[in-house]
Amino acid sequence: IVLTQSPATLSLSPGDRATLSCRASQSLTDYLVWYQQRPGQAPRLLMSDATTRATGIPARFIGSGSGTDFTLTIDTLEPEDFGVFYCQQRLSWPPTFGGGTKLEIK
Amino acid sequence: QDNLMESGGGVVQPGGSLRLSCVASGFTFSDHGMHWVRQAPGKGLVWLAVIAYDGTNEDYADSVKGRFTISRDNSKNTLYLQMDSLRPDDTAVYFCARDQRWLIKSVFESWGQGTLVTVSS
């Protein structure tokens, strides 16, 4: 299963809303996971099963979608929200990741 | 607090071997399946291998099958990745990652900081 993330780069300012897209080559139902990777750091789990926030993830992170089209929305960007965001499918084996969206400070 | 700490990376010649370790703390290691994921310089994430919580099952990405071996020692809270026949395209940061409890669900709940492997002559 191929995951295509868009845009490749998103330039926004703190306080803006970010909308990140992940499109799958076939239906995932809701078996879609989101991660954030800050520069020089390990990825961290944000969202599982498309809409379920991981422990400690703020409510401004909102996951939506099902089937082949998924969105990660970040309301009111904070400085620590910038980095690269990856989606990952866990419906079929092996698990695969999208190419990432870089969210940078404008 | 969950913690995963990788070690064992370094520079190795093509055809050489390395063994990576990942020491876990802050959670019951023996309850969780564990994975290795790598990231080539400037590139995205690629899943490599998984081992069940009790070590009874394992699987690999095609790119490393037959060359890499994942194992674990639950008495030492440690995950391993034996890497043989290394190639330049194996150059990457290698992360260990924890799955959810018991079943392999491929949700990588917690990650180590990674260890860099460079394959070069």
CSV table of C-alpha atoms in Angstrom, one decimal:
chain,number,residue,atom,x,y,z
A,1,ILE,CA,0.0,0.0,0.0
A,2,VAL,CA,1.4,3.4,-1.1
A,3,LEU,CA,0.8,6.4,1.1
A,4,THR,CA,1.1,9.8,-0.6
A,5,GLN,CA,1.5,12.8,1.7
A,6,SER,CA,0.8,16.4,0.7
A,7,PRO,CA,2.0,19.0,0.6
A,8,ALA,CA,5.7,18.1,0.8
A,9,THR,CA,6.4,21.3,2.7
A,10,LEU,CA,4.0,23.7,4.5
A,11,SER,CA,5.2,27.1,5.7
A,12,LEU,CA,3.0,28.6,8.4
A,13,SER,CA,3.3,30.9,11.4
A,14,PRO,CA,2.6,30.2,15.1
A,15,GLY,CA,-1.2,30.6,15.6
A,16,ASP,CA,-2.1,29.4,12.1
A,17,ARG,CA,-4.0,26.2,11.4
A,18,ALA,CA,-2.2,23.4,9.6
A,19,THR,CA,-3.9,20.8,7.3
A,20,LEU,CA,-1.8,17.8,6.3
A,21,SER,CA,-3.1,15.2,3.9
A,22,CYS,CA,-2.3,11.5,3.5
A,23,ARG,CA,-3.8,9.5,0.6
A,24,ALA,CA,-3.6,5.7,0.4
A,25,SER,CA,-3.5,3.6,-2.8
A,26,GLN,CA,-6.3,1.4,-1.4
A,27,SER,CA,-8.7,1.6,1.4
A,28,LEU,CA,-7.3,1.4,4.9
A,29,THR,CA,-10.7,1.7,6.7
A,30,ASP,CA,-9.2,3.5,9.7
A,31,TYR,CA,-5.9,1.8,10.2
A,32,LEU,CA,-3.9,4.9,9.7
A,33,VAL,CA,-1.3,6.3,12.2
A,34,TRP,CA,0.4,9.7,12.4
A,35,TYR,CA,3.8,10.6,13.8
A,36,GLN,CA,5.7,13.8,14.3
A,37,GLN,CA,9.5,14.0,14.1
A,38,ARG,CA,11.2,17.2,15.3
A,39,PRO,CA,14.7,17.9,13.9
A,40,GLY,CA,17.3,15.6,15.4
A,41,GLN,CA,14.7,13.7,17.4
A,42,ALA,CA,13.0,10.4,17.2
A,43,PRO,CA,9.5,10.2,15.9
A,44,ARG,CA,6.7,10.4,18.4
A,45,LEU,CA,3.2,8.9,18.1
A,46,LEU,CA,0.4,11.4,17.6
A,47,MET,CA,-2.6,9.6,16.5
A,48,SER,CA,-3.7,6.0,16.0
A,49,ASP,CA,-6.6,4.5,14.0
A,50,ALA,CA,-7.0,7.8,12.2
A,51,THR,CA,-8.7,9.8,15.0
A,52,THR,CA,-7.4,8.6,18.4
A,53,ARG,CA,-4.9,10.9,20.0
A,54,ALA,CA,-2.0,9.2,21.8
A,55,THR,CA,-1.4,9.8,25.5
A,56,GLY,CA,-0.3,13.4,26.2
A,57,ILE,CA,-1.0,14.7,22.7
A,58,PRO,CA,-2.9,18.1,22.9
A,59,ALA,CA,-6.4,18.5,21.7
A,60,ARG,CA,-5.3,20.9,19.0
A,61,PHE,CA,-4.2,17.8,17.0
A,62,ILE,CA,-7.2,16.4,15.2
A,63,GLY,CA,-7.2,13.4,13.0
A,64,SER,CA,-9.9,12.7,10.5
A,65,GLY,CA,-10.8,10.6,7.5
A,66,SER,CA,-11.3,7.0,6.5
A,67,GLY,CA,-10.9,4.7,3.5
A,68,THR,CA,-8.2,6.3,1.3
A,69,ASP,CA,-8.2,10.0,2.4
A,70,PHE,CA,-6.9,11.2,5.8
A,71,THR,CA,-6.2,14.6,7.3
A,72,LEU,CA,-4.2,15.7,10.3
A,73,THR,CA,-5.3,19.2,11.4
A,74,ILE,CA,-3.3,21.2,13.9
A,75,ASP,CA,-5.3,24.1,15.3
A,76,THR,CA,-3.4,27.2,16.5
A,77,LEU,CA,0.1,26.1,15.8
A,78,GLU,CA,2.6,26.3,18.7
A,79,PRO,CA,6.4,26.6,18.1
A,80,GLU,CA,7.0,23.0,19.2
A,81,ASP,CA,4.5,21.7,16.5
A,82,PHE,CA,7.0,22.2,13.7
A,83,GLY,CA,8.9,19.3,12.2
A,84,VAL,CA,8.1,16.4,9.8
A,85,PHE,CA,4.9,14.5,10.0
A,86,TYR,CA,4.5,11.0,8.7
A,87,CYS,CA,1.5,8.8,8.2
A,88,GLN,CA,1.7,5.0,8.4
A,89,GLN,CA,-0.7,2.3,7.4
A,90,ARG,CA,-1.1,-0.8,9.5
A,91,LEU,CA,-3.8,-2.6,7.6
A,92,SER,CA,-1.6,-4.7,5.4
A,93,TRP,CA,1.8,-6.3,6.0
A,94,PRO,CA,4.4,-4.9,6.2
A,95,PRO,CA,3.6,-1.6,7.7
A,96,THR,CA,4.6,1.3,5.4
A,97,PHE,CA,5.1,5.0,5.9
A,98,GLY,CA,4.3,8.0,3.7
A,99,GLY,CA,7.1,10.3,2.5
A,100,GLY,CA,6.3,13.0,5.1
A,101,THR,CA,5.2,16.6,5.2
A,102,LYS,CA,7.6,19.1,6.5
A,103,LEU,CA,5.9,21.8,8.6
A,104,GLU,CA,8.2,24.8,8.8
A,105,ILE,CA,8.0,28.1,10.4
A,106,LYS,CA,7.2,30.9,8.0
B,1,GLN,CA,8.4,7.0,32.0
B,2,ASP,CA,9.1,4.8,28.9
B,3,ASN,CA,12.7,4.8,27.7
B,4,LEU,CA,14.4,3.0,24.8
B,5,MET,CA,18.1,3.5,24.3
B,6,GLU,CA,19.9,2.1,21.2
B,7,SER,CA,23.6,1.5,20.9
B,8,GLY,CA,26.0,-0.3,18.7
B,9,GLY,CA,26.1,1.9,15.7
B,10,GLY,CA,29.3,2.9,13.9
B,11,VAL,CA,31.2,2.8,10.7
B,12,VAL,CA,31.6,-0.6,9.0
B,13,GLN,CA,32.9,-1.7,5.6
B,14,PRO,CA,30.6,-3.2,3.0
B,15,GLY,CA,30.1,-6.9,3.7
B,16,GLY,CA,30.7,-6.4,7.4
B,17,SER,CA,28.6,-7.0,10.5
B,18,LEU,CA,27.2,-5.0,13.4
B,19,ARG,CA,24.9,-5.8,16.3
B,20,LEU,CA,22.6,-3.1,17.6
B,21,SER,CA,21.1,-3.2,21.1
B,22,CYS,CA,18.1,-1.4,22.5
B,23,VAL,CA,17.7,-1.3,26.3
B,24,ALA,CA,14.2,-0.7,27.6
B,25,SER,CA,13.1,0.8,30.9
B,26,GLY,CA,10.0,2.3,32.5
B,27,PHE,CA,7.6,-0.4,31.2
B,28,THR,CA,7.2,-4.2,31.2
B,29,PHE,CA,9.4,-5.0,28.2
B,30,SER,CA,8.2,-8.7,28.0
B,31,ASP,CA,4.6,-7.5,27.4
B,32,HIS,CA,5.3,-5.8,24.1
B,33,GLY,CA,6.2,-6.6,20.6
B,34,MET,CA,9.3,-4.7,19.4
B,35,HIS,CA,10.3,-3.3,16.0
B,36,TRP,CA,13.3,-1.9,14.2
B,37,VAL,CA,12.8,1.1,11.9
B,38,ARG,CA,15.5,2.9,9.9
B,39,GLN,CA,15.9,6.3,8.3
B,40,ALA,CA,18.5,7.0,5.7
B,41,PRO,CA,20.1,10.5,5.8
B,42,GLY,CA,17.5,13.0,4.8
B,43,LYS,CA,14.9,10.4,4.0
B,44,GLY,CA,11.8,8.9,5.4
B,45,LEU,CA,11.0,6.0,7.8
B,46,VAL,CA,11.3,2.4,6.7
B,47,TRP,CA,10.1,-0.5,8.8
B,48,LEU,CA,12.7,-3.4,9.0
B,49,ALA,CA,11.8,-6.1,11.5
B,50,VAL,CA,9.4,-7.2,14.3
B,51,ILE,CA,9.6,-9.7,17.1
B,52,ALA,CA,6.7,-10.8,19.3
B,53,TYR,CA,6.6,-10.1,23.0
B,54,ASP,CA,7.8,-13.6,23.9
B,55,GLY,CA,10.2,-13.9,21.0
B,56,THR,CA,8.3,-16.7,19.4
B,57,ASN,CA,7.6,-14.9,16.1
B,58,GLU,CA,9.6,-12.5,13.9
B,59,ASP,CA,9.4,-11.0,10.5
B,60,TYR,CA,11.5,-8.8,8.2
B,61,ALA,CA,11.3,-6.4,5.3
B,62,ASP,CA,12.3,-8.0,2.0
B,63,SER,CA,15.3,-5.6,1.9
B,64,VAL,CA,16.9,-7.1,4.9
B,65,LYS,CA,15.5,-10.7,5.0
B,66,GLY,CA,18.3,-13.2,5.2
B,67,ARG,CA,20.9,-10.6,6.3
B,68,PHE,CA,19.4,-9.1,9.5
B,69,THR,CA,18.2,-11.0,12.6
B,70,ILE,CA,16.1,-9.6,15.3
B,71,SER,CA,16.1,-11.1,18.8
B,72,ARG,CA,15.4,-10.2,22.4
B,73,ASP,CA,16.4,-11.1,25.9
B,74,ASN,CA,13.5,-10.4,28.2
B,75,SER,CA,15.6,-11.1,31.3
B,76,LYS,CA,17.8,-8.2,30.2
B,77,ASN,CA,15.0,-5.9,28.8
B,78,THR,CA,17.0,-5.8,25.6
B,79,LEU,CA,16.2,-6.0,21.9
B,80,TYR,CA,18.9,-6.8,19.3
B,81,LEU,CA,19.5,-6.5,15.6
B,82,GLN,CA,22.3,-8.5,14.1
B,83,MET,CA,23.2,-7.0,10.8
B,84,ASP,CA,25.3,-9.1,8.4
B,85,SER,CA,26.4,-8.6,4.8
B,86,LEU,CA,26.0,-4.8,5.2
B,87,ARG,CA,25.7,-2.7,2.1
B,88,PRO,CA,26.2,1.1,1.6
B,89,ASP,CA,22.4,1.5,1.2
B,90,ASP,CA,22.0,0.2,4.8
B,91,THR,CA,23.5,3.5,5.9
B,92,ALA,CA,20.9,5.0,8.2
B,93,VAL,CA,19.8,5.9,11.7
B,94,TYR,CA,18.3,2.8,13.3
B,95,PHE,CA,15.4,3.2,15.7
B,96,CYS,CA,13.9,0.6,18.0
B,97,ALA,CA,10.2,1.1,18.7
B,98,ARG,CA,7.7,-0.4,21.0
B,99,ASP,CA,4.3,-1.8,19.8
B,100,GLN,CA,1.2,-2.0,21.9
B,101,ARG,CA,0.8,-4.7,24.5
B,102,TRP,CA,0.7,-8.3,23.5
B,103,LEU,CA,-0.5,-8.4,19.9
B,104,ILE,CA,1.5,-6.9,17.0
B,105,LYS,CA,-0.6,-4.0,15.9
B,106,SER,CA,2.2,-1.9,14.2
B,107,VAL,CA,1.4,1.2,16.3
B,108,PHE,CA,4.8,2.5,17.3
B,109,GLU,CA,4.0,3.9,20.7
B,110,SER,CA,7.5,4.7,21.9
B,111,TRP,CA,10.8,5.2,20.1
B,112,GLY,CA,14.5,5.3,21.0
B,113,GLN,CA,16.7,8.2,19.9
B,114,GLY,CA,18.4,6.0,17.3
B,115,THR,CA,21.9,4.9,16.5
B,116,LEU,CA,23.7,5.8,13.3
B,117,VAL,CA,25.1,3.0,11.1
B,118,THR,CA,27.4,4.0,8.3
B,119,VAL,CA,28.5,1.5,5.7
B,120,SER,CA,31.5,2.7,3.8
B,121,SER,CA,34.9,1.7,2.6
